[in-house]
Amino acid sequence: MGPSRLLTRQTSLAPAVKRLCSQQAPAGYRTFASVSSTSVNPARNHKVVVVGGGSAGLTISHQLLRTGKFSQDDIAIVDPAEWHHYQPGWTLVGGGLKDKNELKRPLQSLVDPKLKLYTDSLATFQPEDNTVTLGTGSKLTYDQLVVAPGIKVDLASIKGLPEAVSNPDSNVSSIYTFDTVDKVFPTVQRLRAGQAIFTQPAGVIKCAGAPQKVLWLALDHWKRAGLYQPGGGDAASPIRIAFATALPAMFGVPKYSAALETLRQERGVEGLFAHDLVEVDGNTAVFALPEGKGQVRQPFNLLHVVPKMGAHAFVRDSPLANAAGFVDVDDATLQHKKFANVWSAGDASSLPTSKTAAAITAQAPVLVGNLVRTMEGAGESRPGYDGYTSCPLLTEYGKVMLAEFKYGGVPQETFNKIGWDQATPRRAFYHLKKDFFPWVYYKSMVKGTWGGPKGWIN
Ligand code: UQ1
């Protein structure tokens, strides 16, 4: 029962409520109506509560709506964000190819009016009671819960990084946050000589290819400007480039890793493997080496940093999380391992695959199908997700290597059918990445009508 229905029943109170509500309350003043709505009826119920209005949350909410099984406000989205960002485009901003502001939309404008949007933060989960508590203290109850709030990008995980990226005079930047992404290309343009270092951290991050995409575009920029030449001496190549990654190889999938390692060597990029950035100290990057081998210090003239990432505290500290802090769902059904009416997809999930928007295109239909089956008591969830994900790796201006793979790092290439080996960078893939994916994302994906490699759905 909604609060308005409760109030109109109490006929003696109704005129007073009407009078009070018609007056403009000053900002921050709690009106009579808002006081009574929380005290009289603290929990609002929805058939489905979706936590997060990012790529996964919006895609899943709209795919649910398109099943035709939900009415006005049956589905609620909880997200405090004012803006929704097309984050896969931030590598393009780092390469000077797009403006960060053209990639964002007001979140409200992307939410179908049939969905209820709570612009609040989420405080805690009470899955035993089918309840979530919002940052305001209000509670929502649900029949089914979808947890898709994404992953936290933690600039403070690296000592000195927050200060360095926010200092306009430093050559330290990162494509991984909205506030810092537009600093990247000007630092690349400004560098005329010296050591450039691009980092990739230990641990789970979103889009594990992005740390090197920004490197490849910068390298191409300096090459075209006559400042970089593989194997050239100081005169021919005043800029030197290093990729410092905490991982042992260029990429997690052997097929693409081998192709990228060949590029690295051909292009004269120094590989600092098993180097995990822990501190930015003035113009020196400090890396931790594995197995207690200590630290190394590397002076730089330009540093592109990828911060460490991890589950949001409100997920990590909840009964829904696995030991790593991610929502503990089945790899194939996306159903929670303990709570059968809880689901997760995207960056917040435990799904052991690379965290990308492309992965959402394959995860969302499986989650939606199984959620609806469960809601209707139509039987057990069906395994349907094979780990599909993709990483369109910009390897230079005008070329992309379209890595597509599933669980176990097994390639699953869409354009295999027409005889293309996707480890070969191509111009057609560049236009998919730069022009087609951003367009289809806002035109169709977040509206629930894009199935990734399957094309248009619903
Ligand atoms: C995709 O659908 C998508 O979403 C719009 C991406 O953007 C982030 C992608 O990177 C990829 C690879 C897909 C998959 C689609 C095809 C046609 C391979």
XYZ file of C-alpha atoms and ligand atoms in Angstrom:
476
model
C 0.000 0.000 0.000
C 1.413 3.404 -0.986
C 1.579 6.320 1.469
C -0.871 8.458 -0.482
C -3.592 5.833 -0.198
C -3.052 5.631 3.545
C -3.310 9.381 3.972
C -6.472 9.855 1.933
C -8.196 7.179 4.020
C -7.705 9.255 7.152
C -10.351 11.743 6.078
C -9.923 14.058 9.056
C -6.260 14.580 8.210
C -6.653 14.950 4.461
C -7.461 18.694 4.260
C -4.541 19.579 6.526
C -2.182 17.434 4.451
C -3.432 19.039 1.265
C -2.901 22.514 2.720
C 0.602 21.735 3.890
C 1.624 20.011 0.672
C 0.446 22.858 -1.527
C 2.811 25.240 0.266
C 6.336 25.462 -1.112
C 8.586 24.028 1.576
C 12.053 25.558 1.859
C 14.900 23.306 0.693
C 15.796 20.728 3.308
C 12.535 21.210 5.209
C 10.727 17.914 5.799
C 7.094 18.309 4.837
C 4.274 16.720 6.773
C 3.762 14.264 3.911
C 7.345 13.053 3.907
C 7.389 12.597 7.689
C 4.223 10.537 7.652
C 5.234 8.472 4.631
C 8.317 7.148 6.412
C 6.710 6.693 9.812
C 3.406 5.194 8.635
C 4.654 2.987 5.818
C 8.425 2.564 5.902
C 8.848 -0.050 3.135
C 7.778 0.197 -0.488
C 7.453 -3.024 -2.407
C 8.493 -3.731 -5.977
C 8.432 -6.977 -7.931
C 12.030 -6.326 -8.925
C 14.572 -3.963 -7.375
C 17.630 -3.308 -9.542
C 20.592 -1.817 -7.700
C 22.581 0.272 -10.180
C 21.675 2.282 -13.273
C 24.880 1.559 -15.186
C 25.261 -0.596 -18.293
C 24.054 -3.766 -16.575
C 21.287 -2.178 -14.484
C 19.718 -0.249 -17.365
C 20.018 -3.074 -19.897
C 18.484 -5.619 -17.518
C 15.680 -3.284 -16.322
C 14.579 -2.536 -19.873
C 14.878 -6.150 -21.020
C 12.649 -7.108 -18.051
C 10.142 -4.423 -19.012
C 10.112 -5.693 -22.606
C 8.976 -9.150 -21.500
C 5.564 -7.504 -21.067
C 5.201 -9.069 -17.621
C 5.596 -5.870 -15.609
C 3.350 -2.851 -14.977
C 4.037 0.706 -13.871
C 6.560 0.805 -10.973
C 6.799 -2.997 -10.702
C 10.508 -2.558 -11.397
C 12.597 -0.047 -9.440
C 16.152 1.125 -10.090
C 18.285 2.503 -7.246
C 21.173 4.774 -8.233
C 22.284 8.116 -6.774
C 24.106 9.176 -9.961
C 22.908 12.186 -11.910
C 24.833 11.147 -15.025
C 25.266 7.895 -16.890
C 28.589 7.560 -18.721
C 29.499 5.466 -21.755
C 32.746 4.361 -20.167
C 34.059 2.265 -23.079
C 34.433 5.639 -24.829
C 36.923 6.965 -22.304
C 39.859 5.303 -24.111
C 38.827 7.371 -27.139
C 38.880 10.518 -24.990
C 42.407 9.535 -23.891
C 43.379 9.410 -27.566
C 41.879 12.826 -28.342
C 39.136 11.248 -30.482
C 36.087 12.189 -28.380
C 34.985 14.760 -25.830
C 34.043 13.210 -22.476
C 30.847 15.280 -22.329
C 29.446 13.792 -25.529
C 29.559 10.340 -23.898
C 27.290 11.162 -20.942
C 23.509 11.407 -20.564
C 21.328 12.362 -17.603
C 20.484 9.005 -15.990
C 16.820 9.995 -15.663
C 16.598 10.459 -19.457
C 17.579 6.806 -20.003
C 14.964 5.340 -17.655
C 11.602 4.342 -19.142
C 8.752 6.162 -17.342
C 7.276 2.755 -16.456
C 10.267 2.163 -14.153
C 10.585 3.774 -10.728
C 13.962 5.475 -10.230
C 15.203 6.088 -6.683
C 18.078 8.584 -6.883
C 19.447 7.375 -3.561
C 22.495 5.461 -2.500
C 22.179 1.931 -1.235
C 23.184 1.420 2.394
C 22.620 -2.253 3.249
C 21.099 -5.520 2.009
C 18.825 -7.728 4.131
C 18.345 -10.695 1.780
C 16.738 -12.850 4.511
C 13.915 -10.270 4.647
C 13.857 -9.472 0.896
C 14.692 -5.907 1.803
C 17.253 -3.256 0.959
C 17.860 -0.107 2.983
C 18.628 3.117 1.149
C 21.031 5.827 2.284
C 18.009 7.862 3.386
C 16.999 5.094 5.801
C 13.956 4.153 3.692
C 13.478 0.486 2.943
C 12.421 -1.267 -0.260
C 11.116 -4.804 -0.337
C 11.239 -7.010 -3.407
C 10.336 -10.361 -4.858
C 13.503 -10.402 -6.970
C 16.709 -8.418 -6.535
C 19.286 -7.587 -9.216
C 22.607 -6.315 -7.870
C 24.561 -4.368 -10.490
C 26.234 -1.329 -8.897
C 29.568 -1.830 -10.691
C 33.052 -1.680 -9.244
C 34.864 1.031 -7.301
C 37.827 2.743 -8.966
C 40.101 3.638 -6.072
C 42.549 6.464 -6.848
C 43.584 6.485 -3.181
C 44.802 2.880 -3.522
C 48.070 4.322 -4.842
C 49.948 6.648 -2.523
C 50.230 10.173 -3.893
C 47.948 9.485 -6.866
C 44.924 11.622 -5.873
C 47.210 14.653 -5.436
C 49.198 13.942 -8.616
C 46.197 13.545 -10.941
C 44.451 16.617 -9.577
C 47.577 18.778 -9.996
C 47.186 20.481 -13.406
C 50.974 20.920 -13.696
C 51.767 17.222 -13.344
C 51.944 14.795 -16.282
C 50.049 12.161 -14.295
C 46.610 11.172 -15.552
C 44.111 8.341 -15.888
C 41.385 7.425 -18.363
C 39.574 5.554 -15.582
C 37.610 8.429 -14.004
C 35.427 11.135 -15.520
C 37.355 13.839 -13.647
C 40.767 12.735 -14.887
C 40.075 11.384 -18.392
C 40.341 14.720 -20.174
C 43.802 15.327 -18.728
C 45.259 12.352 -20.606
C 45.517 13.622 -24.191
C 46.910 17.093 -23.317
C 49.726 15.416 -21.355
C 50.472 13.210 -24.382
C 50.509 16.258 -26.685
C 52.734 18.192 -24.295
C 55.441 15.549 -23.972
C 58.358 16.206 -26.325
C 61.040 14.001 -24.735
C 61.735 11.598 -21.901
C 60.236 8.531 -20.304
C 56.543 7.693 -20.602
C 55.166 4.938 -18.355
C 51.729 3.312 -18.629
C 50.629 1.123 -15.713
C 48.225 -1.744 -15.054
C 47.575 -2.807 -11.432
C 47.325 -6.145 -9.661
C 43.838 -7.435 -8.980
C 40.549 -7.299 -10.819
C 39.908 -4.241 -12.978
C 37.274 -3.358 -15.528
C 38.278 -3.729 -19.174
C 41.735 -5.229 -18.736
C 42.754 -4.096 -22.221
C 42.217 -0.387 -21.641
C 45.547 0.250 -19.860
C 47.416 -0.616 -23.059
C 44.912 0.927 -25.499
C 45.879 4.342 -24.204
C 49.558 3.422 -24.597
C 49.139 2.341 -28.233
C 47.327 5.567 -29.158
C 49.951 7.732 -27.422
C 52.742 5.806 -29.165
C 51.081 6.396 -32.542
C 50.670 10.110 -31.742
C 54.373 10.480 -30.859
C 55.418 8.435 -33.904
C 53.419 10.712 -36.214
C 54.905 13.773 -34.465
C 58.445 12.461 -35.182
C 59.168 11.997 -31.468
C 59.135 8.224 -31.284
C 60.857 5.599 -33.357
C 61.196 1.964 -32.288
C 64.831 1.205 -31.600
C 65.866 4.757 -32.535
C 68.597 6.511 -30.552
C 67.930 9.622 -28.455
C 68.003 11.893 -31.520
C 65.539 9.839 -33.584
C 63.386 8.896 -30.622
C 63.495 11.447 -27.812
C 60.554 9.650 -26.143
C 60.916 6.216 -24.510
C 57.870 4.127 -23.600
C 57.361 1.450 -20.934
C 54.325 -0.687 -20.059
C 54.477 -1.501 -16.347
C 51.970 -4.192 -15.507
C 51.470 -6.247 -12.375
C 50.557 -9.172 -14.649
C 53.078 -11.605 -16.150
C 51.922 -10.964 -19.754
C 50.303 -8.405 -22.043
C 46.791 -9.893 -21.780
C 44.893 -12.687 -20.037
C 43.964 -14.619 -23.186
C 46.942 -16.476 -24.704
C 45.938 -15.917 -28.357
C 45.686 -12.109 -28.067
C 48.504 -11.883 -25.552
C 50.889 -13.418 -28.086
C 49.801 -10.964 -30.803
C 50.159 -8.001 -28.416
C 53.573 -9.199 -27.227
C 54.720 -9.243 -30.861
C 53.466 -5.655 -31.266
C 55.234 -4.612 -28.050
C 58.543 -5.969 -29.246
C 58.199 -4.643 -32.801
C 57.320 -1.227 -31.461
C 60.182 -1.071 -28.967
C 58.043 -0.720 -25.843
C 59.810 -1.804 -22.676
C 57.842 -4.479 -20.782
C 58.051 -4.117 -17.019
C 56.092 -7.244 -16.074
C 55.122 -8.105 -12.483
C 55.511 -4.410 -11.599
C 52.655 -3.159 -9.416
C 52.501 0.627 -8.985
C 52.148 1.488 -5.285
C 53.203 5.132 -5.118
C 53.621 8.283 -7.174
C 56.416 10.263 -5.542
C 56.921 13.500 -7.485
C 58.352 12.413 -10.849
C 59.128 8.903 -9.656
C 56.857 5.872 -9.894
C 57.357 3.267 -7.178
C 56.564 -0.353 -8.058
C 56.224 -3.374 -5.774
C 57.766 -6.581 -7.096
C 56.232 -9.970 -6.270
C 57.285 -12.405 -3.544
C 58.844 -9.802 -1.294
C 61.487 -8.871 -3.878
C 61.116 -5.290 -2.748
C 60.445 -2.153 -4.734
C 61.828 -0.411 -7.797
C 61.743 3.332 -8.470
C 61.388 4.616 -12.036
C 61.620 8.311 -12.913
C 59.058 9.428 -15.492
C 58.139 12.439 -17.602
C 54.606 11.146 -18.278
C 52.678 8.621 -16.217
C 49.341 7.083 -17.138
C 47.940 5.256 -14.130
C 45.240 2.620 -13.794
C 44.195 2.601 -10.134
C 43.311 -0.532 -8.227
C 39.650 -1.454 -8.176
C 37.388 -3.512 -5.955
C 33.864 -4.218 -4.820
C 31.898 -1.361 -3.281
C 31.939 -1.589 0.546
C 28.147 -1.963 0.700
C 28.424 -5.106 -1.451
C 31.661 -6.448 0.037
C 30.342 -6.166 3.600
C 26.949 -7.705 2.784
C 25.663 -11.303 3.035
C 25.647 -11.377 -0.777
C 29.418 -11.215 -1.260
C 31.987 -13.939 -1.854
C 35.404 -13.814 -0.201
C 36.641 -11.347 -2.826
C 33.710 -8.999 -2.173
C 31.762 -9.627 -5.385
C 28.130 -10.801 -5.578
C 28.375 -14.571 -5.384
C 26.413 -15.860 -8.364
C 26.505 -19.047 -10.430
C 28.844 -18.691 -13.443
C 26.221 -19.925 -15.934
C 22.793 -18.962 -14.490
C 23.711 -15.638 -12.779
C 21.551 -16.677 -9.810
C 22.919 -16.095 -6.316
C 24.438 -19.215 -4.776
C 22.556 -18.771 -1.490
C 19.554 -16.507 -2.130
C 17.489 -17.822 -5.058
C 15.757 -14.479 -5.684
C 19.009 -12.526 -5.984
C 20.868 -12.027 -9.294
C 23.941 -10.198 -10.480
C 25.654 -9.189 -13.701
C 28.366 -6.797 -14.755
C 31.333 -5.508 -12.806
C 29.879 -6.189 -9.317
C 29.305 -9.868 -10.038
C 31.602 -12.775 -9.226
C 31.432 -13.974 -12.872
C 35.028 -15.003 -13.686
C 35.319 -13.147 -16.968
C 36.648 -9.803 -18.164
C 34.419 -6.927 -16.972
C 33.152 -5.100 -20.092
C 29.974 -3.676 -21.613
C 30.173 -6.384 -24.280
C 29.912 -9.004 -21.511
C 26.624 -7.401 -20.394
C 25.129 -8.035 -23.845
C 25.469 -11.772 -23.235
C 24.765 -11.778 -19.483
C 21.543 -9.724 -19.489
C 19.301 -12.084 -21.526
C 20.362 -15.072 -19.385
C 19.671 -13.218 -16.140
C 16.331 -11.896 -17.379
C 15.190 -15.324 -18.628
C 16.097 -17.032 -15.351
C 14.680 -14.283 -13.149
C 11.319 -14.463 -14.921
C 11.274 -18.295 -14.716
C 11.964 -18.104 -10.990
C 9.399 -15.356 -10.436
C 6.740 -17.422 -12.215
C 7.727 -20.663 -10.481
C 8.389 -22.173 -13.906
C 11.315 -24.319 -12.796
C 15.041 -24.295 -12.183
C 17.297 -21.660 -13.684
C 18.946 -22.687 -16.922
C 22.673 -22.361 -17.558
C 23.075 -19.944 -20.440
C 26.098 -17.685 -19.950
C 29.383 -19.021 -21.307
C 31.574 -16.138 -20.133
C 31.381 -14.183 -23.420
C 33.187 -10.879 -23.257
C 35.078 -8.697 -25.655
C 37.850 -6.164 -25.648
C 38.194 -3.986 -28.739
C 41.908 -3.183 -28.410
C 42.944 0.039 -30.131
C 46.438 -0.734 -31.393
C 46.955 2.528 -33.336
C 44.799 5.318 -34.825
C 42.533 3.576 -37.335
C 43.053 -0.038 -36.163
C 41.487 -2.316 -33.546
C 42.212 -5.915 -32.539
C 38.764 -7.254 -31.607
C 39.483 -9.747 -28.823
C 36.349 -11.823 -28.145
C 36.446 -14.771 -25.788
C 34.601 -16.849 -23.216
C 35.421 -18.633 -19.952
C 38.860 -20.201 -19.878
C 40.274 -17.584 -22.252
C 38.874 -19.464 -25.256
C 38.452 -17.203 -28.312
C 34.879 -16.879 -29.629
C 35.128 -14.601 -32.623
C 31.997 -13.168 -34.260
C 33.731 -12.430 -37.593
C 35.301 -15.860 -37.788
C 32.287 -16.734 -39.961
C 33.554 -14.472 -42.716
C 37.081 -15.793 -42.378
C 38.662 -13.004 -40.324
C 41.224 -13.789 -37.647
C 40.472 -11.183 -34.988
C 44.006 -11.112 -33.591
C 44.812 -9.059 -36.702
C 44.067 -5.356 -36.096
C 41.609 -3.987 -38.667
C 40.093 -0.684 -39.749
C 36.542 -2.138 -39.766
C 36.876 -3.003 -36.063
C 38.108 0.550 -35.377
C 34.876 1.939 -36.804
C 32.848 -0.546 -34.756
C 34.637 0.679 -31.622
C 34.700 4.405 -32.373
C 31.396 4.951 -34.181
C 29.052 1.960 -34.074
C 29.261 0.746 -30.432
C 28.729 4.204 -28.834
C 25.763 4.737 -31.170
C 24.115 1.337 -30.655
C 24.726 1.566 -26.897
C 22.481 4.586 -26.366
C 20.164 3.823 -29.294
C 19.486 0.196 -28.325
C 21.580 -1.498 -25.649
C 20.435 0.448 -22.586
C 16.865 0.231 -23.951
C 17.055 -3.565 -23.914
C 17.134 -4.189 -27.650
C 20.780 -5.008 -28.389
C 22.161 -8.547 -28.097
C 25.830 -7.814 -28.876
C 27.143 -10.432 -31.326
C 23.550 -11.630 -31.808
C 22.523 -8.233 -33.194
C 19.142 -6.674 -32.385
C 16.835 -8.508 -29.993
C 13.426 -7.954 -28.373
C 28.981 -4.901 -28.157
O 27.816 -5.241 -28.387
C 29.228 -3.701 -27.463
O 28.189 -2.958 -26.950
C 27.609 -1.991 -27.583
C 30.517 -3.276 -27.256
O 30.693 -2.026 -26.728
C 31.103 -1.692 -25.625
C 31.619 -4.082 -27.673
O 32.752 -3.720 -27.416
C 31.360 -5.314 -28.360
C 32.531 -6.122 -28.838
C 30.064 -5.720 -28.602
C 29.771 -7.017 -29.317
C 29.189 -6.843 -30.679
C 29.695 -7.311 -31.826
C 29.008 -6.989 -33.100
C 30.928 -8.097 -31.895
